[in-house]
């Protein structure tokens, strides 16, 4: 793949004229997907896809195009040469772009991840064997992912990995379920068995009569999966420079010093410990770590090359979306084993769902509890809880009402598969929070 | 069964591609496999945008590939590839058949029982003003002009005008003898302004993400694209100075660009049959609707009439056939408040033993079809906008969705809008910011007490409906008049 891409890019660059600069990015996957419902297979199949993006630049004018690749060099070159000619013809009709920026220092790199993943056939056997007797629903995805970049200044970057991601739920009945994920680059049967056993134990707890609460404020424990979703919402326009400068970031008050989070809260884009490429489409290399929130206060923004030019701040290799891809929420001091005891009487929230903003400037979010959420009494799980809607500001839940973050964190490999399998990830602690507001 | 929609001149290149795919499919279909289909998709996009006076990067896209599906021995398998050579398709056929054999006896249903009638026909989006009929520079100017019109005040710190044009051609073939050729063209414009004072920001947009229709550049005229900019800027500034939406239980009057979200989340999704069958429980969720409710359940008041209508010209998800090659017809989903049928495609209908609609759809060549909404519309009533307002003693008018959240059974929801105005003694009065409301789907629609007439009706859509494992983002059309709901919990900012 890497050689094929470099050869294709090289052949395209050989046709450049005058001062033209060409940026090429490739992305692709060769994946298998197996979808389960009620322990049986709903759909199973394979997707082999590869696409290329071209950005032709002359002076401050530029035009971009993307196209799928067949993988056959001659076929693809024959399709891409006219595409390049089309871009060349468009350039004079486009205005100069004051915010155009691309990497001009050459930083080539390559990263190949080692992996030992089961064949999809083996995975189906293991899953069906382990899940026998359960109402299992979810998806198993596995295979290779690759991303590459090349520019006519001589830079070449490559990233490829093989991994699997089994994202599933055990259902009891109705909406009572336990959600679990097992993902990585090496399948370890004992680790998988532990996940299954833990989910089965939680499923047993769901068999008790459900508890219903009235809307109001409650002491809660937000498990790492819930923190993942909350930080995921913040990542949607929260950390980027453009969102801050245009007043659209929910963290604007934090950035302006009008609000703060608890001192225990530190969030970083940790590319060094993530699973995403360390380069982006304009050829910039990401630093190993960008602190976003440090000690409860705003640190740095994610700055794309375009925002860098618009707002005169150096880029830190962020993508155009300016969203973190390797999230690192710092651990706290609360041992996992003490979570229920410290919660005392309150709600253990296993997951939250469908988050959005109910007041963006106030960073007030709303969402639902979902999966494995329990009423806890005197440090013991007492009953499953019917789903509840919450409406709470991040400044309260991770600020004045935060009791503590757990010392242990969970690694979440994003199971997202829009367009293609994601490479984003994060490490999240759980959070003990007072006076968490449930509304419906 | 032969169905012919409006399919005009087909360029020679289109015919060549189709001819090539037919002969390649004949060579790629695994011999002896029970049932094999091929779905070819060629999707072309062009994106243009101007943000606060500066042209954004212009981009064109070409996404071409095919999926082969095999049903063999009761199992099912698919394989998608962007290698459209005979050998590439043969490899896809081999992988699809291997999955079909692997899943035989393990699948949720015996796929060999699915009926496969040969279908043939065509569909083409009617286009009045082709995208290619206007020069690039002229299109850019059409984006630059509204941006200039929105820069009316120093507090307007951001503004944008964008449009995405999409043209796609699909071909469905199967070993039952089907051949379905469809061509779609659509335009998805977007415009907005942000006003800021300190750390308070307010935005107004052209229907949020709902301004999207099939057609050519005439869609801009249909949506008032050239005229709306000054109003958006003015309303963003008004919101900056406005009080919060009041808190309490009161009547709400929802504009079409909020109604489409309300229909989408609390009628469309709960009625998807694959949710009811449990397929989506790990991701998009289940449904408070169960199979036994179909035909008898009172979903809403007598004023609630909802149709599934892929035949409406110019709506975002109009088509002649779904992605399983089944012909699509207009159907009542809810009639006078009573739930009539679910949104389930052929596979779900067979699994559930229920009637559905032809709504098996895929987001592209690289994802398998699942049950989706297409055009799901609320039918008009007989009240003018003024009559609706006059009928409300105390309430809030809300327009343009800005926030959406609903539980996994699609029951407990909370939605927010960009713009609100109080209604007092039958008149629109104070502008209010951050209007939000919450409710429960199972009871909310029973409080529908007024439905606007044709003049309040708008045809909109969303390009971004997410669902499925693997995930799929698909285009959905919705249309609605202005609607009046009684006694709703509303509230404003923090």
PDB file of C-alpha atoms in Angstrom, chain B residues 181-323:
ATOM      1  CA  UNK B 181     -31.135   2.746 -12.769  1.00  0.00           C
ATOM      2  CA  UNK B 182     -31.555   5.962 -10.778  1.00  0.00           C
ATOM      3  CA  UNK B 183     -30.003   9.418 -11.035  1.00  0.00           C
ATOM      4  CA  UNK B 184     -30.226  11.968  -8.255  1.00  0.00           C
ATOM      5  CA  UNK B 185     -29.187  15.569  -8.021  1.00  0.00           C
ATOM      6  CA  UNK B 186     -29.436  17.694  -4.904  1.00  0.00           C
ATOM      7  CA  UNK B 187     -28.321  20.950  -3.369  1.00  0.00           C
ATOM      8  CA  UNK B 188     -27.564  21.507   0.292  1.00  0.00           C
ATOM      9  CA  UNK B 189     -27.091  25.225   1.020  1.00  0.00           C
ATOM     10  CA  UNK B 190     -26.185  26.611   4.405  1.00  0.00           C
ATOM     11  CA  UNK B 191     -26.004  30.142   5.750  1.00  0.00           C
ATOM     12  CA  UNK B 192     -25.597  31.759   9.140  1.00  0.00           C
ATOM     13  CA  UNK B 193     -24.439  34.663  11.288  1.00  0.00           C
ATOM     14  CA  UNK B 194     -22.985  34.763  14.804  1.00  0.00           C
ATOM     15  CA  UNK B 195     -23.382  37.776  17.056  1.00  0.00           C
ATOM     16  CA  UNK B 196     -21.189  38.017  20.162  1.00  0.00           C
ATOM     17  CA  UNK B 197     -21.109  40.243  23.216  1.00  0.00           C
ATOM     18  CA  UNK B 198     -18.474  39.228  25.758  1.00  0.00           C
ATOM     19  CA  UNK B 199     -18.833  35.472  26.203  1.00  0.00           C
ATOM     20  CA  UNK B 200     -22.468  35.429  25.089  1.00  0.00           C
ATOM     21  CA  UNK B 201     -22.940  34.287  21.508  1.00  0.00           C
ATOM     22  CA  UNK B 202     -26.087  33.874  19.447  1.00  0.00           C
ATOM     23  CA  UNK B 203     -26.446  32.455  15.976  1.00  0.00           C
ATOM     24  CA  UNK B 204     -29.138  32.419  13.330  1.00  0.00           C
ATOM     25  CA  UNK B 205     -29.007  30.110  10.364  1.00  0.00           C
ATOM     26  CA  UNK B 206     -30.995  29.242   7.283  1.00  0.00           C
ATOM     27  CA  UNK B 207     -33.022  26.359   8.732  1.00  0.00           C
ATOM     28  CA  UNK B 208     -30.058  24.967  10.717  1.00  0.00           C
ATOM     29  CA  UNK B 209     -29.005  21.848   8.826  1.00  0.00           C
ATOM     30  CA  UNK B 210     -32.439  21.485   7.232  1.00  0.00           C
ATOM     31  CA  UNK B 211     -32.022  23.444   4.006  1.00  0.00           C
ATOM     32  CA  UNK B 212     -31.608  20.610   1.531  1.00  0.00           C
ATOM     33  CA  UNK B 213     -33.576  19.464  -1.491  1.00  0.00           C
ATOM     34  CA  UNK B 214     -33.238  17.503  -4.662  1.00  0.00           C
ATOM     35  CA  UNK B 215     -32.854  19.637  -7.754  1.00  0.00           C
ATOM     36  CA  UNK B 216     -30.408  22.085  -9.247  1.00  0.00           C
ATOM     37  CA  UNK B 217     -29.660  25.717  -8.487  1.00  0.00           C
ATOM     38  CA  UNK B 218     -33.383  26.485  -8.432  1.00  0.00           C
ATOM     39  CA  UNK B 219     -33.287  25.117  -4.863  1.00  0.00           C
ATOM     40  CA  UNK B 220     -31.615  28.389  -3.830  1.00  0.00           C
ATOM     41  CA  UNK B 221     -34.624  30.357  -5.045  1.00  0.00           C
ATOM     42  CA  UNK B 222     -37.038  27.931  -3.386  1.00  0.00           C
ATOM     43  CA  UNK B 223     -35.299  28.500  -0.051  1.00  0.00           C
ATOM     44  CA  UNK B 224     -35.005  32.267  -0.403  1.00  0.00           C
ATOM     45  CA  UNK B 225     -31.229  32.033  -0.291  1.00  0.00           C
ATOM     46  CA  UNK B 226     -30.560  35.448  -1.827  1.00  0.00           C
ATOM     47  CA  UNK B 227     -32.945  37.354   0.430  1.00  0.00           C
ATOM     48  CA  UNK B 228     -32.579  35.849   3.895  1.00  0.00           C
ATOM     49  CA  UNK B 229     -29.163  37.192   4.973  1.00  0.00           C
ATOM     50  CA  UNK B 230     -30.244  40.563   6.460  1.00  0.00           C
ATOM     51  CA  UNK B 231     -32.934  38.855   8.546  1.00  0.00           C
ATOM     52  CA  UNK B 232     -30.468  36.304   9.935  1.00  0.00           C
ATOM     53  CA  UNK B 233     -28.061  39.041  11.009  1.00  0.00           C
ATOM     54  CA  UNK B 234     -30.850  41.131  12.511  1.00  0.00           C
ATOM     55  CA  UNK B 235     -32.268  38.231  14.486  1.00  0.00           C
ATOM     56  CA  UNK B 236     -28.840  37.176  15.792  1.00  0.00           C
ATOM     57  CA  UNK B 237     -28.406  40.702  17.140  1.00  0.00           C
ATOM     58  CA  UNK B 238     -31.931  40.716  18.601  1.00  0.00           C
ATOM     59  CA  UNK B 239     -31.207  37.455  20.410  1.00  0.00           C
ATOM     60  CA  UNK B 240     -28.057  38.943  21.920  1.00  0.00           C
ATOM     61  CA  UNK B 241     -30.178  41.519  23.729  1.00  0.00           C
ATOM     62  CA  UNK B 242     -33.147  39.225  24.416  1.00  0.00           C
ATOM     63  CA  UNK B 243     -34.193  37.725  27.762  1.00  0.00           C
ATOM     64  CA  UNK B 244     -34.073  33.980  28.255  1.00  0.00           C
ATOM     65  CA  UNK B 245     -37.048  31.905  27.277  1.00  0.00           C
ATOM     66  CA  UNK B 246     -39.361  31.694  30.317  1.00  0.00           C
ATOM     67  CA  UNK B 247     -39.576  28.487  32.326  1.00  0.00           C
ATOM     68  CA  UNK B 248     -42.856  26.685  32.837  1.00  0.00           C
ATOM     69  CA  UNK B 249     -45.582  24.706  31.193  1.00  0.00           C
ATOM     70  CA  UNK B 250     -47.139  26.541  28.291  1.00  0.00           C
ATOM     71  CA  UNK B 251     -48.236  26.189  24.664  1.00  0.00           C
ATOM     72  CA  UNK B 252     -45.616  26.057  21.925  1.00  0.00           C
ATOM     73  CA  UNK B 253     -45.878  26.907  18.261  1.00  0.00           C
ATOM     74  CA  UNK B 254     -43.161  25.168  16.279  1.00  0.00           C
ATOM     75  CA  UNK B 255     -41.888  26.394  12.919  1.00  0.00           C
ATOM     76  CA  UNK B 256     -41.269  23.833  10.142  1.00  0.00           C
ATOM     77  CA  UNK B 257     -37.499  23.986  10.673  1.00  0.00           C
ATOM     78  CA  UNK B 258     -38.051  22.687  14.216  1.00  0.00           C
ATOM     79  CA  UNK B 259     -40.932  20.393  13.301  1.00  0.00           C
ATOM     80  CA  UNK B 260     -38.693  18.413  10.947  1.00  0.00           C
ATOM     81  CA  UNK B 261     -36.467  17.501  13.886  1.00  0.00           C
ATOM     82  CA  UNK B 262     -39.482  16.670  16.040  1.00  0.00           C
ATOM     83  CA  UNK B 263     -40.863  14.381  13.319  1.00  0.00           C
ATOM     84  CA  UNK B 264     -37.461  12.840  12.684  1.00  0.00           C
ATOM     85  CA  UNK B 265     -36.615  11.961  16.270  1.00  0.00           C
ATOM     86  CA  UNK B 266     -39.948  11.118  17.821  1.00  0.00           C
ATOM     87  CA  UNK B 267     -41.895   9.630  14.888  1.00  0.00           C
ATOM     88  CA  UNK B 268     -39.353   8.531  12.290  1.00  0.00           C
ATOM     89  CA  UNK B 269     -36.782   6.754  14.427  1.00  0.00           C
ATOM     90  CA  UNK B 270     -39.226   4.985  16.758  1.00  0.00           C
ATOM     91  CA  UNK B 271     -41.039   3.538  13.746  1.00  0.00           C
ATOM     92  CA  UNK B 272     -37.967   2.030  12.084  1.00  0.00           C
ATOM     93  CA  UNK B 273     -38.713  -1.664  12.067  1.00  0.00           C
ATOM     94  CA  UNK B 274     -35.105  -2.762  12.533  1.00  0.00           C
ATOM     95  CA  UNK B 275     -35.077  -0.845  15.834  1.00  0.00           C
ATOM     96  CA  UNK B 276     -38.291  -2.554  16.859  1.00  0.00           C
ATOM     97  CA  UNK B 277     -36.657  -5.881  15.942  1.00  0.00           C
ATOM     98  CA  UNK B 278     -33.661  -4.997  18.103  1.00  0.00           C
ATOM     99  CA  UNK B 279     -30.907  -4.584  15.504  1.00  0.00           C
ATOM    100  CA  UNK B 280     -29.946  -1.112  16.732  1.00  0.00           C
ATOM    101  CA  UNK B 281     -30.005  -1.743  20.468  1.00  0.00           C
ATOM    102  CA  UNK B 282     -26.232  -1.501  20.840  1.00  0.00           C
ATOM    103  CA  UNK B 283     -25.933   1.818  19.005  1.00  0.00           C
ATOM    104  CA  UNK B 284     -28.834   3.959  17.781  1.00  0.00           C
ATOM    105  CA  UNK B 285     -31.236   2.375  20.247  1.00  0.00           C
ATOM    106  CA  UNK B 286     -34.525   0.584  20.426  1.00  0.00           C
ATOM    107  CA  UNK B 287     -38.084   1.945  20.321  1.00  0.00           C
ATOM    108  CA  UNK B 288     -40.962   2.506  22.674  1.00  0.00           C
ATOM    109  CA  UNK B 289     -43.136   1.223  19.810  1.00  0.00           C
ATOM    110  CA  UNK B 290     -43.790  -2.517  19.693  1.00  0.00           C
ATOM    111  CA  UNK B 291     -45.124  -4.602  16.835  1.00  0.00           C
ATOM    112  CA  UNK B 292     -48.522  -5.100  18.465  1.00  0.00           C
ATOM    113  CA  UNK B 293     -49.191  -1.342  18.401  1.00  0.00           C
ATOM    114  CA  UNK B 294     -49.343  -1.238  14.604  1.00  0.00           C
ATOM    115  CA  UNK B 295     -52.863  -0.619  13.376  1.00  0.00           C
ATOM    116  CA  UNK B 296     -54.345   0.400  16.705  1.00  0.00           C
ATOM    117  CA  UNK B 297     -52.009   2.649  18.714  1.00  0.00           C
ATOM    118  CA  UNK B 298     -53.059   6.267  19.189  1.00  0.00           C
ATOM    119  CA  UNK B 299     -49.811   8.043  18.411  1.00  0.00           C
ATOM    120  CA  UNK B 300     -51.265  11.529  18.408  1.00  0.00           C
ATOM    121  CA  UNK B 301     -54.384  13.626  18.199  1.00  0.00           C
ATOM    122  CA  UNK B 302     -56.818  13.370  15.281  1.00  0.00           C
ATOM    123  CA  UNK B 303     -54.875  16.198  13.628  1.00  0.00           C
ATOM    124  CA  UNK B 304     -51.762  14.049  13.213  1.00  0.00           C
ATOM    125  CA  UNK B 305     -51.393  12.684   9.678  1.00  0.00           C
ATOM    126  CA  UNK B 306     -47.955  11.471   8.615  1.00  0.00           C
ATOM    127  CA  UNK B 307     -47.040  10.101   5.201  1.00  0.00           C
ATOM    128  CA  UNK B 308     -43.992   8.298   3.930  1.00  0.00           C
ATOM    129  CA  UNK B 309     -43.597   9.859   0.525  1.00  0.00           C
ATOM    130  CA  UNK B 310     -40.578   9.113  -1.655  1.00  0.00           C
ATOM    131  CA  UNK B 311     -42.622  10.277  -4.656  1.00  0.00           C
ATOM    132  CA  UNK B 312     -42.717  13.972  -3.733  1.00  0.00           C
ATOM    133  CA  UNK B 313     -40.739  15.800  -6.437  1.00  0.00           C
ATOM    134  CA  UNK B 314     -37.782  17.777  -5.203  1.00  0.00           C
ATOM    135  CA  UNK B 315     -37.667  16.443  -1.658  1.00  0.00           C
ATOM    136  CA  UNK B 316     -34.285  15.308  -0.409  1.00  0.00           C
ATOM    137  CA  UNK B 317     -34.948  11.560  -0.217  1.00  0.00           C
ATOM    138  CA  UNK B 318     -37.228  11.041  -3.205  1.00  0.00           C
ATOM    139  CA  UNK B 319     -36.581   7.912  -5.222  1.00  0.00           C
ATOM    140  CA  UNK B 320     -38.265   5.304  -7.353  1.00  0.00           C
ATOM    141  CA  UNK B 321     -36.731   2.225  -5.740  1.00  0.00           C
ATOM    142  CA  UNK B 322     -34.924   1.497  -2.517  1.00  0.00           C
ATOM    143  CA  UNK B 323     -31.432   0.007  -2.355  1.00  0.00           C
TER     144      UNK B 323
END
